[in-house]
Coordinates of C-alpha atoms in Angstrom, one line a residue:
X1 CA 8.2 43.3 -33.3
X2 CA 5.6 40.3 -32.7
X3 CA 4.2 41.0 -29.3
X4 CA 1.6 43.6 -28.8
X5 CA 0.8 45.0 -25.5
X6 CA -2.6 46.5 -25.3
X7 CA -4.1 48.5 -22.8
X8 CA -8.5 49.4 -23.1
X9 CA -9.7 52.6 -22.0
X10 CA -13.0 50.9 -20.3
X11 CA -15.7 53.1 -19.3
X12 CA -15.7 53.2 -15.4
X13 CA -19.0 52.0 -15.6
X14 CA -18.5 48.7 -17.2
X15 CA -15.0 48.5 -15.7
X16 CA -13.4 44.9 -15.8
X17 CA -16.5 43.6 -17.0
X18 CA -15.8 44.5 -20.9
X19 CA -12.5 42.8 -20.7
X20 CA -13.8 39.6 -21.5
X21 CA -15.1 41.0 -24.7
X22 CA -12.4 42.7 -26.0
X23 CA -9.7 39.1 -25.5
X24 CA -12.0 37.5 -27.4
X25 CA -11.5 40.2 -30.2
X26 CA -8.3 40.1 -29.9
X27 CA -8.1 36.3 -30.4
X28 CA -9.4 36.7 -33.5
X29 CA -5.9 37.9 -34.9
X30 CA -4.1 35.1 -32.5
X31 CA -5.1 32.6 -30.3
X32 CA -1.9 33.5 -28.3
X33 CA -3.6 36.2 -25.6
X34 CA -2.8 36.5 -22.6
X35 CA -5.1 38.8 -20.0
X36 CA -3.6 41.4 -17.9
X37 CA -6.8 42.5 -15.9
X38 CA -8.0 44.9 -15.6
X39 CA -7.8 46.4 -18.3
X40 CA -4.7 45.0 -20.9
X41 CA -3.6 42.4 -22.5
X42 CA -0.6 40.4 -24.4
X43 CA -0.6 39.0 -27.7
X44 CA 1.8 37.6 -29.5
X45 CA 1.5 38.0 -33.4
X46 CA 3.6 36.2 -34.8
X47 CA 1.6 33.4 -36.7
X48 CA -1.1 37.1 -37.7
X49 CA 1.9 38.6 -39.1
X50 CA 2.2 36.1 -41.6
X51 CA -1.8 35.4 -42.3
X52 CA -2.2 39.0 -42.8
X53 CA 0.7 40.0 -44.4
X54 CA 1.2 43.2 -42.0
X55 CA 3.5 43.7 -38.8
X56 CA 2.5 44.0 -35.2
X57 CA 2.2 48.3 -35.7
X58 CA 0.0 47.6 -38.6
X59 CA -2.4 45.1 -37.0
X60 CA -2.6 47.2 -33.8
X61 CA -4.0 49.9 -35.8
X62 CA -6.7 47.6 -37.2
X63 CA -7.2 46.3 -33.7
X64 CA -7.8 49.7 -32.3
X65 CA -10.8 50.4 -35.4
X66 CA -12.2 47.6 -34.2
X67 CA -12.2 47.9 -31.0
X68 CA -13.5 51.6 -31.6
X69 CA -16.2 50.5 -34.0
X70 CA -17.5 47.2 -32.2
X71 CA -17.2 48.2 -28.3
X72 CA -16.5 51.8 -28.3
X73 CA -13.6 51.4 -26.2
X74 CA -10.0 53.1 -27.4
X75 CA -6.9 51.7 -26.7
X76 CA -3.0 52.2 -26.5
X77 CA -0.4 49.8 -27.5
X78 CA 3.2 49.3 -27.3
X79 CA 4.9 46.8 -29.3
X80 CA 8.4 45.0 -28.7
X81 CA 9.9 41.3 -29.7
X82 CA 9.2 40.0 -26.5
X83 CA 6.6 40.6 -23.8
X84 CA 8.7 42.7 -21.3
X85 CA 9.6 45.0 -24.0
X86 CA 5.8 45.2 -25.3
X87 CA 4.7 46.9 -21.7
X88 CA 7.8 48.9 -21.5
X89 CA 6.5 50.2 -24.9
X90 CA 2.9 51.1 -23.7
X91 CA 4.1 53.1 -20.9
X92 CA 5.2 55.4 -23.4
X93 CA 1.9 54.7 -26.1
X94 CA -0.6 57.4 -27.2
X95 CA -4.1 56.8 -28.8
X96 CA -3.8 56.5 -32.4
X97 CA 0.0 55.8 -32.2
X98 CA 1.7 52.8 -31.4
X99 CA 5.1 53.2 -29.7
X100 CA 7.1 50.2 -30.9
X101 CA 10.8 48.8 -29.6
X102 CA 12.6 47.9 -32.3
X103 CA 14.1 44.7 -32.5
X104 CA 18.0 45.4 -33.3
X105 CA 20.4 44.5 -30.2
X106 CA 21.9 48.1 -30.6
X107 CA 18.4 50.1 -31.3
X108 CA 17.0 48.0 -28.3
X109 CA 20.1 49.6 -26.0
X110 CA 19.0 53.0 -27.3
X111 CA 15.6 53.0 -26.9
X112 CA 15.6 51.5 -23.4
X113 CA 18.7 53.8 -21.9
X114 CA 16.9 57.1 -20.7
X115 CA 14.1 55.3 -19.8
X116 CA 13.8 55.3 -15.3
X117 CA 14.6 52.3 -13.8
X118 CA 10.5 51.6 -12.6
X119 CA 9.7 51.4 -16.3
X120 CA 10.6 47.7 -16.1
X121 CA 7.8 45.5 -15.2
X122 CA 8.2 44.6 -11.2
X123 CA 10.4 47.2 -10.0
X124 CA 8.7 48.7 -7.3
X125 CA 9.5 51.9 -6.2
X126 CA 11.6 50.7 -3.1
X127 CA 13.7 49.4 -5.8
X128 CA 13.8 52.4 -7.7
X129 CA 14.8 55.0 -5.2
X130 CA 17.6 52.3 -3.9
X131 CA 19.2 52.6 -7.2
X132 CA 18.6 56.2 -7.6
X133 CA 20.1 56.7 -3.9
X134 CA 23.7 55.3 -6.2
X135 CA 23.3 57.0 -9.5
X136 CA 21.7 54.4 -11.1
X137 CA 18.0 55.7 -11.9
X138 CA 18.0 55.0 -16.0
X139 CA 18.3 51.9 -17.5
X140 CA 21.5 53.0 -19.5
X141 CA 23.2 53.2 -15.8
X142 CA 21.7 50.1 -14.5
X143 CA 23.2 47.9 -17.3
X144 CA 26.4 49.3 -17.7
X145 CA 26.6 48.5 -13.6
X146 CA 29.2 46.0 -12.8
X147 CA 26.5 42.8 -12.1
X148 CA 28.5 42.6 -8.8
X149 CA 27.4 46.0 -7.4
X150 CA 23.7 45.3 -8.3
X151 CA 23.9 42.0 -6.5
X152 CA 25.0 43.9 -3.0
X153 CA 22.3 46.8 -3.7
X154 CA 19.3 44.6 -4.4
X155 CA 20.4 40.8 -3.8
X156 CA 21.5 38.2 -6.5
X157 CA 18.9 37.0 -8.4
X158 CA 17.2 40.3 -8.7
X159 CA 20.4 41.9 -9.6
X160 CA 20.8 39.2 -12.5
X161 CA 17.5 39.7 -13.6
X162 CA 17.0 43.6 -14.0
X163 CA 20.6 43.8 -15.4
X164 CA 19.7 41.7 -18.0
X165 CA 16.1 43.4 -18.2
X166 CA 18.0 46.7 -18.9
X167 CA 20.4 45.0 -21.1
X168 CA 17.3 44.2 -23.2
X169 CA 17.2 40.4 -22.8
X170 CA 13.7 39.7 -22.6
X171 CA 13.0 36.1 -22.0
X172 CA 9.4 36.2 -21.2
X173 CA 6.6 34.5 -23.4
X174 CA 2.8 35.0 -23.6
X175 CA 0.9 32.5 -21.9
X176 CA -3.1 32.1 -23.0
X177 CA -5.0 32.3 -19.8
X178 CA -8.4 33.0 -18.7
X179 CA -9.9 35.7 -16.7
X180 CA -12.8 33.5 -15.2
X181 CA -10.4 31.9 -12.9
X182 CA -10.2 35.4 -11.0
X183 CA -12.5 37.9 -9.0
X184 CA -12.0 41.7 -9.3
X185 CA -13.5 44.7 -7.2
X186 CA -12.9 48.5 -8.4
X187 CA -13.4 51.2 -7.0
X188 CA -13.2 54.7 -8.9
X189 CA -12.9 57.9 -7.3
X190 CA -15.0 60.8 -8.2
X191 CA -12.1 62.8 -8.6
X192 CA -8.3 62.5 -8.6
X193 CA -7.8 61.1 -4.5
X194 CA -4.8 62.5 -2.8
X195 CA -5.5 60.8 1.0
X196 CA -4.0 58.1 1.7
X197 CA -7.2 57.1 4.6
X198 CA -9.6 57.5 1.8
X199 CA -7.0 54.5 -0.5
X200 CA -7.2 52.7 2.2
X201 CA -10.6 52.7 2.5
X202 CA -11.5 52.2 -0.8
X203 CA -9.4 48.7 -0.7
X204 CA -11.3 48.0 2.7
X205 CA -14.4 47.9 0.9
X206 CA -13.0 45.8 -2.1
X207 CA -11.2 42.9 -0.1
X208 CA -14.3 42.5 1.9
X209 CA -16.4 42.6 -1.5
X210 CA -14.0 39.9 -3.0
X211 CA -13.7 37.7 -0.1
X212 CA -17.7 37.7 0.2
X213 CA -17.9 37.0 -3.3
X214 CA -15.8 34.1 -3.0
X215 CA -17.6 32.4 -0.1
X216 CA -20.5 32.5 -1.9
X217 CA -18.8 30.7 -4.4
X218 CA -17.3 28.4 -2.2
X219 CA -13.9 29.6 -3.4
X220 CA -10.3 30.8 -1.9
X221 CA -7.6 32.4 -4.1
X222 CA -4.2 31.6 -3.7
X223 CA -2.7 35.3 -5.2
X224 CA -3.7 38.6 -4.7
X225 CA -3.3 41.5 -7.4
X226 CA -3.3 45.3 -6.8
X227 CA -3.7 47.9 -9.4
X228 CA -3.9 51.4 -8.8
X229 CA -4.5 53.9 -11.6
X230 CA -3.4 57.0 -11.6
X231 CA -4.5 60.6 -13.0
X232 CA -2.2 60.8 -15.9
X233 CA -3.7 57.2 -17.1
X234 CA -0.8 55.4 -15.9
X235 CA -1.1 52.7 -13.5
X236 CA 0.7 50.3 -11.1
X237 CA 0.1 46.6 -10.6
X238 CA 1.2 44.6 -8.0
X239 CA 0.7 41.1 -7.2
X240 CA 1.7 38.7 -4.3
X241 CA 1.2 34.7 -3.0
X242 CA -0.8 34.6 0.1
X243 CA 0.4 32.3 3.1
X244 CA -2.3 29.7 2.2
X245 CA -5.4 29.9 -0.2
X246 CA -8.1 31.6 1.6
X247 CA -11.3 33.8 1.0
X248 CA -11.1 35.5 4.6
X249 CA -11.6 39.0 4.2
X250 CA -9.6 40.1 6.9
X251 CA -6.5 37.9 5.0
X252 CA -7.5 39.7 2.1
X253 CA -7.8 43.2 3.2
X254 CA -3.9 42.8 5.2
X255 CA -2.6 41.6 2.1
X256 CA -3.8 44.1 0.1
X257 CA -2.7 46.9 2.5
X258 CA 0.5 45.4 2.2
X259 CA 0.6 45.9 -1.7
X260 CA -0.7 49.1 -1.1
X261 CA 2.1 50.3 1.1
X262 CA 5.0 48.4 -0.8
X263 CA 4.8 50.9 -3.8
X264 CA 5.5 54.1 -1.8
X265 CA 3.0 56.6 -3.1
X266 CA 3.7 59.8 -1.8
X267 CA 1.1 62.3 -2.6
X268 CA -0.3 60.7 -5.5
X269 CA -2.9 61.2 -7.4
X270 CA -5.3 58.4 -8.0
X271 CA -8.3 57.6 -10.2
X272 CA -9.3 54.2 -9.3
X273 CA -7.9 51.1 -7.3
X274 CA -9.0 47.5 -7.9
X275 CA -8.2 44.3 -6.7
X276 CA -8.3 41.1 -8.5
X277 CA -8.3 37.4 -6.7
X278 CA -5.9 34.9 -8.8
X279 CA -5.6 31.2 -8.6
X280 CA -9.4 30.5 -7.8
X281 CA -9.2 26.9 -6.6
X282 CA -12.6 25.2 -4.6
X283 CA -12.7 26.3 -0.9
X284 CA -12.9 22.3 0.4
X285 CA -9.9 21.5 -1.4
X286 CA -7.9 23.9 1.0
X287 CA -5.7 24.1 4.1
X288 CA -6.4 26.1 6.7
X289 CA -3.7 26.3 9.0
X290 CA -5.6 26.2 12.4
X291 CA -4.3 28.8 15.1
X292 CA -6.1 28.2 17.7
X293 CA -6.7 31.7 18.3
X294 CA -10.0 32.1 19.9
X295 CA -9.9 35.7 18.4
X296 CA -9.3 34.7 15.0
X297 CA -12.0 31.3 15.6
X298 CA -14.6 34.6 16.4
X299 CA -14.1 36.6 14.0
X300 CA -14.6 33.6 11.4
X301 CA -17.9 32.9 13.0
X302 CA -19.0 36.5 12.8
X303 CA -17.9 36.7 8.8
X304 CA -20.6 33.4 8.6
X305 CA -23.0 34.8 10.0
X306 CA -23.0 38.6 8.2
X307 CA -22.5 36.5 5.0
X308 CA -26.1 35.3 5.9
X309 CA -27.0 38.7 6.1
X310 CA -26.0 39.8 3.6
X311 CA -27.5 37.5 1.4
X312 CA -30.8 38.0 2.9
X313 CA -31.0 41.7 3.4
X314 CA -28.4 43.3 0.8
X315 CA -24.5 43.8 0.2
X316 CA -24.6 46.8 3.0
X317 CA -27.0 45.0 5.7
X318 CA -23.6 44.2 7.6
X319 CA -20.0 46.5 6.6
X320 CA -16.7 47.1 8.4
X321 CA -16.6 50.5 10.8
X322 CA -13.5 51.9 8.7
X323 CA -16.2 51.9 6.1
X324 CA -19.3 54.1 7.8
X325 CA -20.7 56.8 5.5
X326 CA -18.5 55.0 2.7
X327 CA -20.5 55.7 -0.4
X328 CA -21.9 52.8 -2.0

């Protein structure tokens, strides 16, 4: 086990903005960390292990002292030999208690086969419920599947990939990154949100926060990431490549609604939902793909000019209708 998956219990009032912080605690163990905003993170221990003379459970629960004593901020972790493994693990963490995947082929098999098939990092729950609709809803099932079966249900590189997933075969690595190239907007709930409008809303008023945010930066992103958290502290992330790089709110906000409506909620409850802008790259080094769309030519012109606004009178001067009576 060399690769620790961590997830930060942040306050919702600092939210994403303790992250930071907290990688840069982390890298003092290994400079190998990789950021999963908003809130996690990657690590791979394997050069720690043998400075410190302890394995990845061990140095998660020094990790987690330390996180208590310095920040404040608990944590859960799941630990694996490769990164997939490591956030299959978390799901399944508890404060205090590191779930771990152990790293024997056969112990691997065991620990992965009653585990549902949306355990695995990026199956979605259209996935999910199409292999369920054929029996195959645990990852025992899926990768004892004859690979030709999987193929017709889900096409052929997916099917390769999540029958090997399944399997076990984890060929991911942690890549160092940073989270300055990226934007994020949260918003909390005040209490566990069941209506769907009110999600909706609530990533409204984040894609319009981000894309403002990066024109005043003079910045367009090139990926979009959603993740929604949930009322039993679980959450769901999402990400996908716009079209072209672009800080256009309207862009944004269809993108996001997209994500949104990809992962089939159905009654859920939800604490919080945040979107985070990837791939930050300088706005005049972009294409825009011109459409000669007097509409969409309009609407850019009216986004200039409540930009102005709102850098004169205030964040609210100008806002969207589906947002009236929205609370700040």
């Amino acid at each position: 086990m060399t690769i620790l998956c961590v997830r930060f219990q942040l306050p919702p009032t600092s939210g994403e903005a303790g992250l930071p912080e907290l990688l840069g605690m982390l890298e003092e163990f290994t400079p190998v960390v990789q950021a999963l905003p908003p809130d996690g993170a990657l690590a791979d221990l394997r050069g720690a292990e043998r400075y410190f003379g302890r394995d990845a459970v061990e140095l998660a629960s020094v990790i987690r002292v330390r996180a208590l004593a310095l920040y404040g901020v608990d944590c859960v972790t799941g630990a694996g030999p490769g990164p997939m493994l490591a956030r299959v693990a978390l799901r399944y963490a508890v404060p205090g208690m590191t779930c771990a995947v152990p790293g024997e082929p056969d112990a691997i098999a065991e620990f992965l086969a009653d585990k549902p098939v949306a355990a695995l990092p990026g199956v979605g729950a259209a996935t999910a419920r199409t292999l369920a609709e054929y029996g195959l809803d645990t990852l025992g099932l899926v990768a004892a599947a004859p690979l030709s079966t999987l193929q017709r249900l889900i096409g052929a590189k997916a099917g390769r990939e999540l029958r090997e997933k399944a399997s076990g075969v984890d060929r991911g690595r942690v890549v160092p990154n940073a989270v300055s190239r990226s934007l994020a907007a949260e918003r909390p709930f005040g209490r566990d949100e069941l209506d769907p409008d009110r999600h909706r809303r609530a990533l409204l008023s984040a894609a319009e926060e981000i894309g403002a945010r990066l024109r005043a930066l003079e910045k367009v992103c090139r990926t979009l990431t959603l993740t929604v958290r949930y009322a039993d502290r679980s959450a769901t992330t999402r990400s996908r490549t716009l079209t072209e790089p672009t800080a256009h709110s309207p862009a944004l906000t269809r993108t996001a609604y997209g994500l949104y409506e990809a992962l089939g909620l159905q009654r859920a409850r939800v604490r919080a939902i945040a979107l985070r802008a990837e791939g930050l790259d300088p706005a005049e080094q972009a294409a825009h793909q011109l459409t000669f769309d007097p509409v969409d030519e309009k609407v850019r012109r009216i986004e200039e000019v409540a930009d102005r606004a709102r850098a004169k009178f205030g964040p609210r001067a100008v806002m969207p209708g589906g947002l009236g009576g929205l609370a700040a």
